[in-house]
PDB file of C-alpha atoms in Angstrom:
ATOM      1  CA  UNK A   1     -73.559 -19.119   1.148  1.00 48.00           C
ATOM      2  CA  UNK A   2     -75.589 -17.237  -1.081  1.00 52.00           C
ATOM      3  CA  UNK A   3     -75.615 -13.557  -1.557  1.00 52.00           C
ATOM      4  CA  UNK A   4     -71.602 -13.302  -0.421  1.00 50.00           C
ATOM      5  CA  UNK A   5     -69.485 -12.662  -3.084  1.00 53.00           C
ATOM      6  CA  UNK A   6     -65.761 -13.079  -2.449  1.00 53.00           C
ATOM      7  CA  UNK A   7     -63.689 -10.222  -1.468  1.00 52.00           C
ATOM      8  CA  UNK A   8     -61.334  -9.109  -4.352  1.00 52.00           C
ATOM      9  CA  UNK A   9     -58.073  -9.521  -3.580  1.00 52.00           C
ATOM     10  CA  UNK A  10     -56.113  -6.525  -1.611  1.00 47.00           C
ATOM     11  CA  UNK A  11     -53.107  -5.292  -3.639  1.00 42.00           C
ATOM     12  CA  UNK A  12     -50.342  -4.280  -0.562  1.00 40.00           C
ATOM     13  CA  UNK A  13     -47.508  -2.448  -1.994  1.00 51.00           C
ATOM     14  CA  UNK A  14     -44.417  -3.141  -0.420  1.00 47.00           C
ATOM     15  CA  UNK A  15     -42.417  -0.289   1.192  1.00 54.00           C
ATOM     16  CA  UNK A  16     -38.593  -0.199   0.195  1.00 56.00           C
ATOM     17  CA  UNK A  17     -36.212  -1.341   2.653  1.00 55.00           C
ATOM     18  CA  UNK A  18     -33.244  -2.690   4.042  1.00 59.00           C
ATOM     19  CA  UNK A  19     -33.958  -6.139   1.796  1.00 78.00           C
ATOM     20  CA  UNK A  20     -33.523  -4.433  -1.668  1.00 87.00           C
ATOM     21  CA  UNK A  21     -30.441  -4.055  -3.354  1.00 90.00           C
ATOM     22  CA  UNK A  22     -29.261  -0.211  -4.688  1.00 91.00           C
ATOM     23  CA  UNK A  23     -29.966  -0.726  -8.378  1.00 92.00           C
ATOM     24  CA  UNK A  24     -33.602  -2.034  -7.575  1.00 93.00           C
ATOM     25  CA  UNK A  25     -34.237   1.225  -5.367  1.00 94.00           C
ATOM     26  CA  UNK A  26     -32.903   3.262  -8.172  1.00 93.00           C
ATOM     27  CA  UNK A  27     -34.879   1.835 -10.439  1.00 94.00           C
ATOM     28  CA  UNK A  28     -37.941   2.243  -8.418  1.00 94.00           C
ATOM     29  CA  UNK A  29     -36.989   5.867  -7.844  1.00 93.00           C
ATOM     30  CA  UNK A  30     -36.509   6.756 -11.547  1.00 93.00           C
ATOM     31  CA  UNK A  31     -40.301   5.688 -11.781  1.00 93.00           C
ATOM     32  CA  UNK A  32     -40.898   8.480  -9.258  1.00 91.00           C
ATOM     33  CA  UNK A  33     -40.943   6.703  -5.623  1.00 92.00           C
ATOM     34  CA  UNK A  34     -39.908   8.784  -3.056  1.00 92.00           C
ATOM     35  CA  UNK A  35     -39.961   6.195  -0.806  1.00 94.00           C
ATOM     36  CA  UNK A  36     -37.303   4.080  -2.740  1.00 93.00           C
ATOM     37  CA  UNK A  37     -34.971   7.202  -2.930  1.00 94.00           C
ATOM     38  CA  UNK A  38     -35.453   8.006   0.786  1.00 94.00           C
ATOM     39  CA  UNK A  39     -34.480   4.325   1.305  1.00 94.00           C
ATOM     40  CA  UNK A  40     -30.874   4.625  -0.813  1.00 94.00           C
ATOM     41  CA  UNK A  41     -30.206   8.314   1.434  1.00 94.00           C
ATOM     42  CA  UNK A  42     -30.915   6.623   4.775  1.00 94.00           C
ATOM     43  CA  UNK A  43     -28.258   3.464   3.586  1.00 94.00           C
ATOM     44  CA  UNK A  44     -25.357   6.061   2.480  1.00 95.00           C
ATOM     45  CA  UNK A  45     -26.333   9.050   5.144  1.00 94.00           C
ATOM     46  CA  UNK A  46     -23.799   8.146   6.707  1.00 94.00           C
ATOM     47  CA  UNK A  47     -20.801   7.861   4.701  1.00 93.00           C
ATOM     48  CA  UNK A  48     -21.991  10.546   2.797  1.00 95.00           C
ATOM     49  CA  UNK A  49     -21.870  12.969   5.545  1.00 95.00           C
ATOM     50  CA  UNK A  50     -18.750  11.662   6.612  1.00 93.00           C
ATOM     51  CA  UNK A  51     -17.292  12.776   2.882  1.00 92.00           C
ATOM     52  CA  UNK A  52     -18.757  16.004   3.481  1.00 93.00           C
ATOM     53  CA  UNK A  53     -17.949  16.485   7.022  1.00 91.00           C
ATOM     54  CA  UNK A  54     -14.386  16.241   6.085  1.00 88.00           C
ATOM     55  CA  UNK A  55     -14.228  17.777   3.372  1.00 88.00           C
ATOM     56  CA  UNK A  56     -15.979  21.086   3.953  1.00 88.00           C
ATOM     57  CA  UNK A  57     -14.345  20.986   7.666  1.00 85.00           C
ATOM     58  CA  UNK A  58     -17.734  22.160   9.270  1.00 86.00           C
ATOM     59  CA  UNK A  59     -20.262  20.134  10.054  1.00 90.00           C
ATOM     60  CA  UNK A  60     -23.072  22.941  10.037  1.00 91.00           C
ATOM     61  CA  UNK A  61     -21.761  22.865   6.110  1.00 91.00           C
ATOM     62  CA  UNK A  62     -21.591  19.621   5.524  1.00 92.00           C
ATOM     63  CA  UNK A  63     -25.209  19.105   6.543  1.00 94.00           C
ATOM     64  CA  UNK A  64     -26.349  21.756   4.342  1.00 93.00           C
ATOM     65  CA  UNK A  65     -23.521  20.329   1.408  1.00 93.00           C
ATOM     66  CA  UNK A  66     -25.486  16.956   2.156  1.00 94.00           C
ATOM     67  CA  UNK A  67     -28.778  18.440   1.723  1.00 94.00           C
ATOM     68  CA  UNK A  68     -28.242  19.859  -1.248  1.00 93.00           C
ATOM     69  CA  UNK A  69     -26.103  16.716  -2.584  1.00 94.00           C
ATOM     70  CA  UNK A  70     -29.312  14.756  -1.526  1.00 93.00           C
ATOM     71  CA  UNK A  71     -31.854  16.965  -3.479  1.00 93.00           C
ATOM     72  CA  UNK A  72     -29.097  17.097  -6.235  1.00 92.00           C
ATOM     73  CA  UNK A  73     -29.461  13.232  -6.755  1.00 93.00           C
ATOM     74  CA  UNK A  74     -33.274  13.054  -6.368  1.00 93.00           C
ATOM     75  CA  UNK A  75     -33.723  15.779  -9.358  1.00 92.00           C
ATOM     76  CA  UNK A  76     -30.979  13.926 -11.899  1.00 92.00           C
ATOM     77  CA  UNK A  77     -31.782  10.497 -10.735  1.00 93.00           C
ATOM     78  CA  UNK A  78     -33.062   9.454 -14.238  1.00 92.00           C
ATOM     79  CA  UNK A  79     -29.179  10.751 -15.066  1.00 91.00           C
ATOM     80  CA  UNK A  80     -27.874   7.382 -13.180  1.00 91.00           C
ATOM     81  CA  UNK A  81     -26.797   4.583 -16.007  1.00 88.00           C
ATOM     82  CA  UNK A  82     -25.520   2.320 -13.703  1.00 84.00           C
ATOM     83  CA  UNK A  83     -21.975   2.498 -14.834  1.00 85.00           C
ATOM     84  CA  UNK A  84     -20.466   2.591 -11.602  1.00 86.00           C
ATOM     85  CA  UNK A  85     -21.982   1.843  -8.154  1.00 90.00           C
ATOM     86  CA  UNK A  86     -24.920   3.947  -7.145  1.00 93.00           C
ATOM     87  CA  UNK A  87     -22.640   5.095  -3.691  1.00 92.00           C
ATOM     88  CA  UNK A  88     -20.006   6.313  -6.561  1.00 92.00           C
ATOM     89  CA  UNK A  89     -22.268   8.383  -7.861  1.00 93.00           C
ATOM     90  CA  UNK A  90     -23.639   9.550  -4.889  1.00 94.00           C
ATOM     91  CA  UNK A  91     -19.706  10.716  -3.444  1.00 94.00           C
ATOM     92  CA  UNK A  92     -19.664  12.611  -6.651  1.00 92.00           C
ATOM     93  CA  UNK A  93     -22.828  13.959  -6.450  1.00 93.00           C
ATOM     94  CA  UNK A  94     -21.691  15.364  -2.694  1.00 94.00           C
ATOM     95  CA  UNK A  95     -18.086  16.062  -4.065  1.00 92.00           C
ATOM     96  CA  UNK A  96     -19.398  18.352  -6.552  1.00 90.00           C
ATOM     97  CA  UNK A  97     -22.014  19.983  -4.066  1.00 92.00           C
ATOM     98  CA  UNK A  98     -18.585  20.598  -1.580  1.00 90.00           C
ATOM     99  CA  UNK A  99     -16.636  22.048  -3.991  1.00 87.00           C
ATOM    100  CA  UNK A 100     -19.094  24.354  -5.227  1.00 87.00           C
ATOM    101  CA  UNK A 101     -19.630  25.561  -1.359  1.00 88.00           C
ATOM    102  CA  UNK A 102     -15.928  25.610  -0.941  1.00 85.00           C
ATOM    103  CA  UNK A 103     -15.766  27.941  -4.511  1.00 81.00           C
ATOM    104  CA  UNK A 104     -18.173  30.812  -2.510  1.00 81.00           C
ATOM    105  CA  UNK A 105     -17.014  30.811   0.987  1.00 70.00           C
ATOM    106  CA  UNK A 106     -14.153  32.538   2.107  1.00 53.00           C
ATOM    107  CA  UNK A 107     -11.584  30.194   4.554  1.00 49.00           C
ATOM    108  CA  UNK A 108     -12.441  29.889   7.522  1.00 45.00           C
ATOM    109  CA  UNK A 109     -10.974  28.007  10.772  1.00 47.00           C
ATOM    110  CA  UNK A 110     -11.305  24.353  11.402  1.00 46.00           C
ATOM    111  CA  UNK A 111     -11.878  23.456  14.479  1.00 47.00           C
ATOM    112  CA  UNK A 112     -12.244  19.717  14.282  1.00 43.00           C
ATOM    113  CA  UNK A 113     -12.293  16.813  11.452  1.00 44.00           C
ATOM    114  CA  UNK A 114     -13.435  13.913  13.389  1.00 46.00           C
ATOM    115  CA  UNK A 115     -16.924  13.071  14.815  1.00 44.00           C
ATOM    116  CA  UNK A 116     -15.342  10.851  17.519  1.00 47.00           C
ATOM    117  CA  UNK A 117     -13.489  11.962  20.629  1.00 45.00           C
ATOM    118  CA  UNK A 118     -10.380  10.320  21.618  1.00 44.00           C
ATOM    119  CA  UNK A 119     -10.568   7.730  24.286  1.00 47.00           C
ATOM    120  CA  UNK A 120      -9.460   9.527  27.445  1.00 50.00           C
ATOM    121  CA  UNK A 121      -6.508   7.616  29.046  1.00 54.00           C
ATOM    122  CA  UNK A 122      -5.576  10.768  31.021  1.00 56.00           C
ATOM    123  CA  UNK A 123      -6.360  14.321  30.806  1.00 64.00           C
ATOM    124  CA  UNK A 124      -3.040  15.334  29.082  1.00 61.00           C
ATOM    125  CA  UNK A 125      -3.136  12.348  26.152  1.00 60.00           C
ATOM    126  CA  UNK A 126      -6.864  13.537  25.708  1.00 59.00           C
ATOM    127  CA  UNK A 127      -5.912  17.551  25.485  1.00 60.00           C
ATOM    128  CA  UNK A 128      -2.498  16.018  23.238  1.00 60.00           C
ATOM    129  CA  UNK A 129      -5.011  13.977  21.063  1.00 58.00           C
ATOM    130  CA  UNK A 130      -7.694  16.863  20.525  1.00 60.00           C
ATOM    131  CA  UNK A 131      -4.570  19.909  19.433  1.00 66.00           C
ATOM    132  CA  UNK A 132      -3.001  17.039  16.815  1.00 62.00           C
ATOM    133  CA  UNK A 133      -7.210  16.662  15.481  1.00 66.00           C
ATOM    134  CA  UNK A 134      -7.034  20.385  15.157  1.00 69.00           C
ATOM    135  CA  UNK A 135      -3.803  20.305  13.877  1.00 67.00           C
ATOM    136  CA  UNK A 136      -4.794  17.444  11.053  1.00 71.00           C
ATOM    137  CA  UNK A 137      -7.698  19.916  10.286  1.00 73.00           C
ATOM    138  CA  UNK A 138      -6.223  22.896   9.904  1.00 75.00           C
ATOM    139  CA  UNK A 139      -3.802  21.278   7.659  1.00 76.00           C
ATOM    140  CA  UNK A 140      -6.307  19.792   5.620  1.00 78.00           C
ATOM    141  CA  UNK A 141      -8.119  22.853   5.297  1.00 78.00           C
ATOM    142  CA  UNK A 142      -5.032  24.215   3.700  1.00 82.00           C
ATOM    143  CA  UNK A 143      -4.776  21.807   0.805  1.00 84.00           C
ATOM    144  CA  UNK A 144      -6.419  22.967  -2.330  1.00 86.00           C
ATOM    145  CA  UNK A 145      -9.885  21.406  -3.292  1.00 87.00           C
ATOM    146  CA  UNK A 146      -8.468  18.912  -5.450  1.00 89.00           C
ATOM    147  CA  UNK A 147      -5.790  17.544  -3.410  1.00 88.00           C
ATOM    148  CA  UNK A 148      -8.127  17.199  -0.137  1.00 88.00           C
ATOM    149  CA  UNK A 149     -11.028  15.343  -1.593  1.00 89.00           C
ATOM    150  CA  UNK A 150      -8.837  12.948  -2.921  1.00 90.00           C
ATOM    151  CA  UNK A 151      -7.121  12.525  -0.104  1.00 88.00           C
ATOM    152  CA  UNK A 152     -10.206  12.369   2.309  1.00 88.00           C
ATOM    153  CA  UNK A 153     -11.963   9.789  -0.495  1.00 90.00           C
ATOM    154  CA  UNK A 154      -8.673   7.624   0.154  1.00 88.00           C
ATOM    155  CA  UNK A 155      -7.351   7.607   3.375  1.00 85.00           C
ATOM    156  CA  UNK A 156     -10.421   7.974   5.000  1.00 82.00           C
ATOM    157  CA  UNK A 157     -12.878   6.674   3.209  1.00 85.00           C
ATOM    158  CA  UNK A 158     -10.537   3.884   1.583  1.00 86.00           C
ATOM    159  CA  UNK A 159     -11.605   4.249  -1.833  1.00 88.00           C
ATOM    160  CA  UNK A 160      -9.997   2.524  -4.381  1.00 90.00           C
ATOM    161  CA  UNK A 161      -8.069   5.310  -7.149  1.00 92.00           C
ATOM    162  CA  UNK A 162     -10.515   3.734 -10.101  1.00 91.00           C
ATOM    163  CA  UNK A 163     -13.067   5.578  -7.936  1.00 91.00           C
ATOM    164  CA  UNK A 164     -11.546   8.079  -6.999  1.00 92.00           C
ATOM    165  CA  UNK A 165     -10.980   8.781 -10.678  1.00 92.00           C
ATOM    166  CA  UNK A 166     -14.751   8.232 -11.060  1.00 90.00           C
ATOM    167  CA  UNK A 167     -15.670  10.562  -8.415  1.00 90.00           C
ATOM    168  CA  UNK A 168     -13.815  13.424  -9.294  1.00 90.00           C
ATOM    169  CA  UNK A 169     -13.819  12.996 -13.034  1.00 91.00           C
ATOM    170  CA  UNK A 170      -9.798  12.972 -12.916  1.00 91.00           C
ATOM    171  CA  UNK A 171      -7.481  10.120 -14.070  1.00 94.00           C
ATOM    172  CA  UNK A 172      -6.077   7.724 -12.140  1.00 93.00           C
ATOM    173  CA  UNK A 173      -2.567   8.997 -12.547  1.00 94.00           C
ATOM    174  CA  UNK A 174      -3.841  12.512 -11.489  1.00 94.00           C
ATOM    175  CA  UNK A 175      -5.470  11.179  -8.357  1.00 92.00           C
ATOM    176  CA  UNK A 176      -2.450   9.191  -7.296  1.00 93.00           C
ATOM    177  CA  UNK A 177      -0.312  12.312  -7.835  1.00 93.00           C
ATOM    178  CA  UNK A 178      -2.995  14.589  -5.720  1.00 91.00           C
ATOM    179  CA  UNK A 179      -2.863  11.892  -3.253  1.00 90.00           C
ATOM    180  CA  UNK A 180       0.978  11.739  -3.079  1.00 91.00           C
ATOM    181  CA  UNK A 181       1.150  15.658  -2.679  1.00 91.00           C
ATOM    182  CA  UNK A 182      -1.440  15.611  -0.085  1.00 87.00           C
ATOM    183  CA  UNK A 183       0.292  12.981   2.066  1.00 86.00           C
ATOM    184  CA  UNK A 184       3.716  15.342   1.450  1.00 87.00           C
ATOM    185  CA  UNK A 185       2.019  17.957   2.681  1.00 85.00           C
ATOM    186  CA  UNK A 186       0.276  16.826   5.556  1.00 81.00           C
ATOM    187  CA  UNK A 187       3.521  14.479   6.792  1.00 82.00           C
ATOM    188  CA  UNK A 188       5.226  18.348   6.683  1.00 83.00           C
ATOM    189  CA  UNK A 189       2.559  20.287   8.206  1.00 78.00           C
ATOM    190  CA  UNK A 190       2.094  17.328  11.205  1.00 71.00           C
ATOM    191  CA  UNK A 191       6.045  16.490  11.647  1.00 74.00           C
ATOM    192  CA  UNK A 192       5.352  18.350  15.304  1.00 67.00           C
ATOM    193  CA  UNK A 193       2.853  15.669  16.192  1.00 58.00           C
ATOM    194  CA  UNK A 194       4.967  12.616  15.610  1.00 58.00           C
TER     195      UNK A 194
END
């Protein structure tokens, strides 16, 4: 046919999602795609807040901790080398972001560390489950900084102490001795609850 020229060929740019890996999305968001970075926070969200949750013992806190962590990572993205896993960098990101909360707030009472409720077998197991939560975070909240993050990044987490070490920029013989004083703590402080 005369007179038609063929269309030029349509250019579709692929959003980022669930079928690329981390270091492609960080790679993508180094080169300034918001998109790519918002893809990596939705795949950690949820551990993330977890860390936080735990850590600051609130979770109106740890939202805002996460926020911050989040906005943290998008402005020092180009920072990431790729020496550790991106979600290592990311707990340490939202480590330091805690601790930096936890260093202007004065204590304050825990009333829960756990987002799930128990399962309710009977009204007295339930009430008996929900005081030894409170229990477990009150005594968490009294552990210094140092010794609850590592102890929250290994027992509940179930990170490895390499990163651990990573994480909170300690060596591995220092986090296994937080960790050791943390569980010595906590096995005092929850003795009752056996």
């Amino acid at each position: 046919m005369q007179g038609f020229a063929e269309p030029a060929p349509v250019s579709v740019e692929v959003p980022p999602g669930p079928h690329l890996d981390d270091l492609t999305l960080v790679v993508r968001a180094q080169e300034g795609d918001v998109r790519a970075f918002e893809a990596l926070a939705r795949r950690h969200q949820a551990a993330l807040y977890r860390l936080a949750s735990r850590v600051m013992g609130d979770h109106a806190e740890a939202e805002d901790a996460l926020q911050e962590a989040l906005f943290d990572a998008w402005r020092r993205i180009d920072r990431f080398r790729g020496d550790s896993a991106f979600s290592t960098w990311m707990y340490r990101v939202v480590t330091n972001r805690c601790l930096a909360m936890l260093r202007k707030r004065r204590p304050l009472p825990v009333e829960d560390v756990e987002d799930g409720t128990p399962a309710p077998d009977s009204p007295e197991r339930s009430a008996e489950a929900d005081a030894s939560m409170a229990a477990l975070g009150t005594a968490l909240q009294g552990l210094g900084d140092d010794l609850r993050i590592c102890w929250v990044l290994r027992e509940m987490e179930g990170l490895g102490y390499t990163e651990i070490a990573e994480i909170t920029g300690a060596s591995e013989d220092a986090v296994r001795g937080r960790i050791h004083r943390a569980r010595t703590r906590l096995a005092e402080v929850m003795r009752a609850w056996r």
